[in-house]
């Protein structure tokens, strides 16, 4: 078991003004500071600066959604570790299935990004997950084990979060059965040398299924997309019972 981390992945949502409005409501909706649960918001790059100021000194942590492996250079459209740490960012999502599907991310580039994040003191959240056709073909374990092995080459497992996100469950409302997510996360844990790595579940996590998901023994948190955009709903997820 690892530390409990509930992270929101806003994807390409929220301007600076919208982000501040969200924080205002979220802060008033969270129950008494529960230090045993880390709350992370992975926001678009443009909102990070202003959010960092608003979150300063509080318990909510800031995350980004990508990081390049070089510190600077001719990489149009990319963002580097020093640019993120300067803004108070502590986490970064790496290898999300949308990056893999639409922007050519591979296990190898995800691995470079994980290593870069760690070298700048950021905690990478490495996403893995199978497609529907891979699942139907009985390939889930093989796919996941390969993504983990390739993604974690030369990676320090003392500063790492993994998110198991079955692609067919992302944004579809089609949540993976909690017991099945628990089983696959157990398979992931068997691949790790450090048993304390936080392994989250992601894919259509909502206020109405978070309690069941978090009741599973292998699941150490959630990576929440759509349901993290509404502060009241996200607060209910963070305040799971
Ligand atoms: P979802 O997205 O909660 O909207 O399914 C999860 C994710 O992509 O991280």
Short mmCIF file of C-alpha atoms and ligand atoms in Angstrom, two decimals:
data_model
loop_
_atom_site.label_atom_id
_atom_site.label_comp_id
_atom_site.label_asym_id
_atom_site.label_seq_id
_atom_site.Cartn_x
_atom_site.Cartn_y
_atom_site.Cartn_z
CA UNK A 1 0.00 0.00 0.00
CA UNK A 2 1.16 3.50 -0.76
CA UNK A 3 0.10 6.94 0.39
CA UNK A 4 -3.48 7.84 -0.61
CA UNK A 5 -3.46 10.37 -3.46
CA UNK A 6 -6.59 11.72 -5.13
CA UNK A 7 -5.65 13.66 -8.24
CA UNK A 8 -7.80 15.66 -10.64
CA UNK A 9 -6.73 15.72 -14.27
CA UNK A 10 -8.36 18.75 -15.83
CA UNK A 11 -7.02 17.97 -19.32
CA UNK A 12 -7.63 20.95 -21.65
CA UNK A 13 -10.17 22.65 -19.39
CA UNK A 14 -10.28 25.88 -17.38
CA UNK A 15 -8.91 29.35 -17.92
CA UNK A 16 -7.13 31.12 -15.06
CA UNK A 17 -10.38 32.76 -13.94
CA UNK A 18 -12.21 29.44 -13.98
CA UNK A 19 -9.40 27.76 -12.06
CA UNK A 20 -9.54 30.38 -9.30
CA UNK A 21 -13.31 30.08 -9.06
CA UNK A 22 -12.91 26.30 -8.73
CA UNK A 23 -10.37 26.66 -5.92
CA UNK A 24 -12.61 29.05 -4.04
CA UNK A 25 -15.43 26.50 -3.95
CA UNK A 26 -13.20 23.46 -3.43
CA UNK A 27 -11.45 24.92 -0.41
CA UNK A 28 -14.77 25.57 1.30
CA UNK A 29 -16.11 22.10 0.41
CA UNK A 30 -13.24 19.98 1.69
CA UNK A 31 -13.72 18.40 5.07
CA UNK A 32 -11.30 19.11 7.89
CA UNK A 33 -7.79 18.87 6.54
CA UNK A 34 -7.18 15.17 6.15
CA UNK A 35 -3.43 14.95 5.96
CA UNK A 36 -3.56 11.24 5.25
CA UNK A 37 -5.04 12.06 1.82
CA UNK A 38 -3.01 14.04 -0.66
CA UNK A 39 -5.11 16.12 -3.04
CA UNK A 40 -3.53 17.08 -6.36
CA UNK A 41 -4.87 19.21 -9.22
CA UNK A 42 -3.22 18.64 -12.59
CA UNK A 43 -4.09 21.81 -14.45
CA UNK A 44 -3.24 23.28 -17.87
CA UNK A 45 0.15 25.06 -17.94
CA UNK A 46 -1.50 28.47 -18.30
CA UNK A 47 -3.36 28.13 -14.98
CA UNK A 48 -0.45 26.83 -12.90
CA UNK A 49 1.08 30.18 -11.92
CA UNK A 50 -2.06 31.75 -10.54
CA UNK A 51 -3.15 28.51 -8.86
CA UNK A 52 0.21 28.20 -7.19
CA UNK A 53 -0.26 31.59 -5.55
CA UNK A 54 -3.77 30.69 -4.41
CA UNK A 55 -2.70 27.29 -3.03
CA UNK A 56 0.42 28.53 -1.29
CA UNK A 57 0.68 27.18 2.25
CA UNK A 58 -2.37 24.93 1.85
CA UNK A 59 -2.71 21.18 1.56
CA UNK A 60 -3.75 20.99 -2.08
CA UNK A 61 -0.83 20.14 -4.38
CA UNK A 62 -0.28 21.27 -7.93
CA UNK A 63 0.37 18.99 -10.87
CA UNK A 64 1.11 19.49 -14.58
CA UNK A 65 0.07 17.29 -17.48
CA UNK A 66 3.34 16.90 -19.35
CA UNK A 67 7.10 17.46 -19.06
CA UNK A 68 9.87 17.28 -21.63
CA UNK A 69 13.06 15.40 -20.82
CA UNK A 70 15.37 18.26 -21.78
CA UNK A 71 15.81 21.36 -19.63
CA UNK A 72 15.50 23.69 -22.60
CA UNK A 73 16.04 23.69 -26.34
CA UNK A 74 14.33 23.77 -29.70
CA UNK A 75 11.22 21.77 -28.75
CA UNK A 76 8.29 23.93 -29.79
CA UNK A 77 5.21 23.36 -27.69
CA UNK A 78 6.97 21.45 -24.91
CA UNK A 79 7.56 22.39 -21.26
CA UNK A 80 10.55 21.61 -19.05
CA UNK A 81 11.12 20.61 -15.44
CA UNK A 82 12.60 23.95 -14.29
CA UNK A 83 9.62 25.79 -15.84
CA UNK A 84 7.27 23.65 -13.73
CA UNK A 85 9.17 23.64 -10.45
CA UNK A 86 9.48 27.44 -10.59
CA UNK A 87 5.68 27.55 -10.38
CA UNK A 88 5.48 25.28 -7.33
CA UNK A 89 4.37 22.22 -9.30
CA UNK A 90 5.01 18.93 -7.45
CA UNK A 91 3.39 16.25 -9.64
CA UNK A 92 3.24 15.61 -13.36
CA UNK A 93 1.06 13.23 -15.37
CA UNK A 94 3.15 11.19 -17.82
CA UNK A 95 2.12 8.80 -20.57
CA UNK A 96 -1.60 9.48 -20.36
CA UNK A 97 -3.51 7.45 -22.95
CA UNK A 98 -4.62 10.65 -24.68
CA UNK A 99 -0.95 11.62 -25.13
CA UNK A 100 -0.23 8.11 -26.42
CA UNK A 101 -3.25 8.09 -28.76
CA UNK A 102 -3.14 11.64 -30.19
CA UNK A 103 0.41 12.90 -29.70
CA UNK A 104 2.67 9.95 -30.38
CA UNK A 105 3.71 9.21 -26.80
CA UNK A 106 5.39 5.82 -26.47
CA UNK A 107 6.61 3.79 -23.51
CA UNK A 108 10.09 5.05 -24.34
CA UNK A 109 9.23 8.77 -24.36
CA UNK A 110 7.08 8.29 -21.24
CA UNK A 111 10.13 6.73 -19.59
CA UNK A 112 12.30 9.76 -20.49
CA UNK A 113 9.66 12.05 -19.03
CA UNK A 114 9.38 10.04 -15.79
CA UNK A 115 13.15 10.20 -15.31
CA UNK A 116 13.21 13.94 -16.10
CA UNK A 117 10.40 14.62 -13.62
CA UNK A 118 12.27 12.81 -10.87
CA UNK A 119 15.52 14.56 -11.65
CA UNK A 120 13.75 17.88 -10.99
CA UNK A 121 12.17 16.67 -7.77
CA UNK A 122 8.72 16.23 -9.30
CA UNK A 123 6.63 13.12 -8.69
CA UNK A 124 5.59 11.51 -11.99
CA UNK A 125 2.16 9.89 -12.28
CA UNK A 126 2.80 7.26 -14.95
CA UNK A 127 -0.41 6.16 -16.66
CA UNK A 128 -0.87 2.67 -18.08
CA UNK A 129 -3.91 0.88 -19.43
CA UNK A 130 -5.25 -1.45 -22.08
CA UNK A 131 -7.70 -0.80 -24.92
CA UNK A 132 -11.04 -2.58 -25.19
CA UNK A 133 -9.79 -4.82 -27.97
CA UNK A 134 -6.69 -5.77 -25.98
CA UNK A 135 -8.93 -6.63 -23.02
CA UNK A 136 -11.31 -8.65 -25.19
CA UNK A 137 -8.35 -10.55 -26.63
CA UNK A 138 -7.19 -11.49 -23.12
CA UNK A 139 -4.04 -9.36 -23.43
CA UNK A 140 -4.61 -7.04 -20.46
CA UNK A 141 -1.85 -8.41 -18.22
CA UNK A 142 0.73 -8.62 -21.02
CA UNK A 143 0.02 -5.07 -22.18
CA UNK A 144 0.16 -3.63 -18.68
CA UNK A 145 3.30 -5.53 -17.67
CA UNK A 146 5.06 -4.34 -20.84
CA UNK A 147 4.05 -0.72 -20.26
CA UNK A 148 5.30 -0.92 -16.67
CA UNK A 149 8.60 -2.60 -17.58
CA UNK A 150 9.38 -0.18 -20.42
CA UNK A 151 8.11 2.88 -18.59
CA UNK A 152 10.18 2.19 -15.49
CA UNK A 153 13.63 1.54 -16.99
CA UNK A 154 16.16 3.27 -14.67
CA UNK A 155 13.34 4.84 -12.63
CA UNK A 156 13.57 5.46 -8.90
CA UNK A 157 10.55 3.76 -7.36
CA UNK A 158 10.82 5.89 -4.21
CA UNK A 159 9.30 8.90 -5.96
CA UNK A 160 6.64 7.48 -8.23
CA UNK A 161 2.88 7.18 -8.65
CA UNK A 162 1.29 4.80 -11.14
CA UNK A 163 -2.25 5.21 -12.47
CA UNK A 164 -4.04 2.19 -13.91
CA UNK A 165 -6.43 3.66 -16.45
CA UNK A 166 -8.16 1.16 -18.71
CA UNK A 167 -8.64 3.17 -21.90
CA UNK A 168 -12.18 1.87 -22.48
CA UNK A 169 -13.19 3.33 -19.10
CA UNK A 170 -11.82 6.85 -19.69
CA UNK A 171 -14.51 9.45 -20.27
CA UNK A 172 -17.03 6.77 -21.19
CA UNK A 173 -18.96 6.42 -17.93
CA UNK A 174 -18.05 2.75 -18.26
CA UNK A 175 -16.10 2.23 -15.01
CA UNK A 176 -13.99 -0.86 -14.57
CA UNK A 177 -15.48 -3.08 -11.84
CA UNK A 178 -13.76 -2.12 -8.61
CA UNK A 179 -12.72 -5.73 -7.97
CA UNK A 180 -11.21 -6.01 -11.47
CA UNK A 181 -9.31 -2.72 -11.06
CA UNK A 182 -8.05 -4.07 -7.75
CA UNK A 183 -6.88 -7.28 -9.44
CA UNK A 184 -4.97 -5.50 -12.24
CA UNK A 185 -3.40 -3.11 -9.74
CA UNK A 186 -2.25 -6.18 -7.81
CA UNK A 187 -0.58 -7.41 -11.03
CA UNK A 188 1.13 -4.02 -11.41
CA UNK A 189 2.34 -4.14 -7.81
CA UNK A 190 3.92 -7.54 -8.43
CA UNK A 191 6.15 -5.88 -11.04
CA UNK A 192 7.50 -3.30 -8.59
CA UNK A 193 10.45 -3.58 -6.26
CA UNK A 194 8.98 -0.95 -3.92
CA UNK A 195 5.64 -2.14 -2.55
CA UNK A 196 4.89 1.33 -1.16
CA UNK A 197 4.38 2.95 -4.57
CA UNK A 198 0.97 4.63 -4.76
CA UNK A 199 -1.13 2.98 -7.48
CA UNK A 200 -4.26 4.85 -8.47
CA UNK A 201 -7.28 3.78 -10.48
CA UNK A 202 -8.56 6.11 -13.21
CA UNK A 203 -11.44 5.92 -15.66
CA UNK A 204 -14.93 7.35 -15.02
CA UNK A 205 -14.33 7.82 -11.30
CA UNK A 206 -17.32 9.70 -9.91
CA UNK A 207 -18.77 10.77 -6.58
CA UNK A 208 -21.09 7.77 -6.73
CA UNK A 209 -18.43 5.07 -7.25
CA UNK A 210 -15.42 6.42 -5.34
CA UNK A 211 -16.37 4.76 -2.04
CA UNK A 212 -16.41 1.30 -3.60
CA UNK A 213 -13.17 1.94 -5.49
CA UNK A 214 -11.32 3.17 -2.41
CA UNK A 215 -12.59 0.21 -0.37
CA UNK A 216 -10.38 -2.08 -2.50
CA UNK A 217 -7.20 -3.15 -0.72
CA UNK A 218 -4.76 -2.59 -3.63
CA UNK A 219 -6.11 0.82 -4.75
CA UNK A 220 -4.26 3.78 -3.21
CA UNK A 221 -6.10 6.63 -4.86
CA UNK A 222 -7.76 7.89 -8.00
CA UNK A 223 -6.93 9.92 -11.09
CA UNK A 224 -10.14 11.74 -11.90
CA UNK A 225 -10.85 13.41 -15.24
CA UNK A 226 -14.35 14.71 -16.02
CA UNK A 227 -15.57 14.54 -12.42
CA UNK A 228 -12.67 16.73 -11.24
CA UNK A 229 -14.01 19.76 -13.14
CA UNK A 230 -16.82 20.42 -10.69
CA UNK A 231 -15.49 21.51 -7.29
CA UNK A 232 -18.41 20.20 -5.23
CA UNK A 233 -18.35 16.80 -6.92
CA UNK A 234 -14.57 16.62 -6.69
CA UNK A 235 -14.73 17.51 -2.98
CA UNK A 236 -17.10 14.58 -2.46
CA UNK A 237 -14.58 12.32 -4.21
CA UNK A 238 -11.75 13.59 -2.00
CA UNK A 239 -13.99 13.15 1.06
CA UNK A 240 -14.78 9.52 0.15
CA UNK A 241 -15.98 7.31 2.95
P1 LIG B 1 -12.28 10.34 -16.72
O1 LIG B 1 -10.76 10.53 -17.13
O2 LIG B 1 -12.37 10.38 -15.22
O3 LIG B 1 -13.01 11.49 -17.37
O4 LIG B 1 -12.73 9.01 -17.25
C1 LIG B 1 -9.73 9.94 -16.38
C2 LIG B 1 -8.40 10.29 -16.96
O5 LIG B 1 -8.28 10.39 -18.20
O6 LIG B 1 -7.41 10.49 -16.23
#
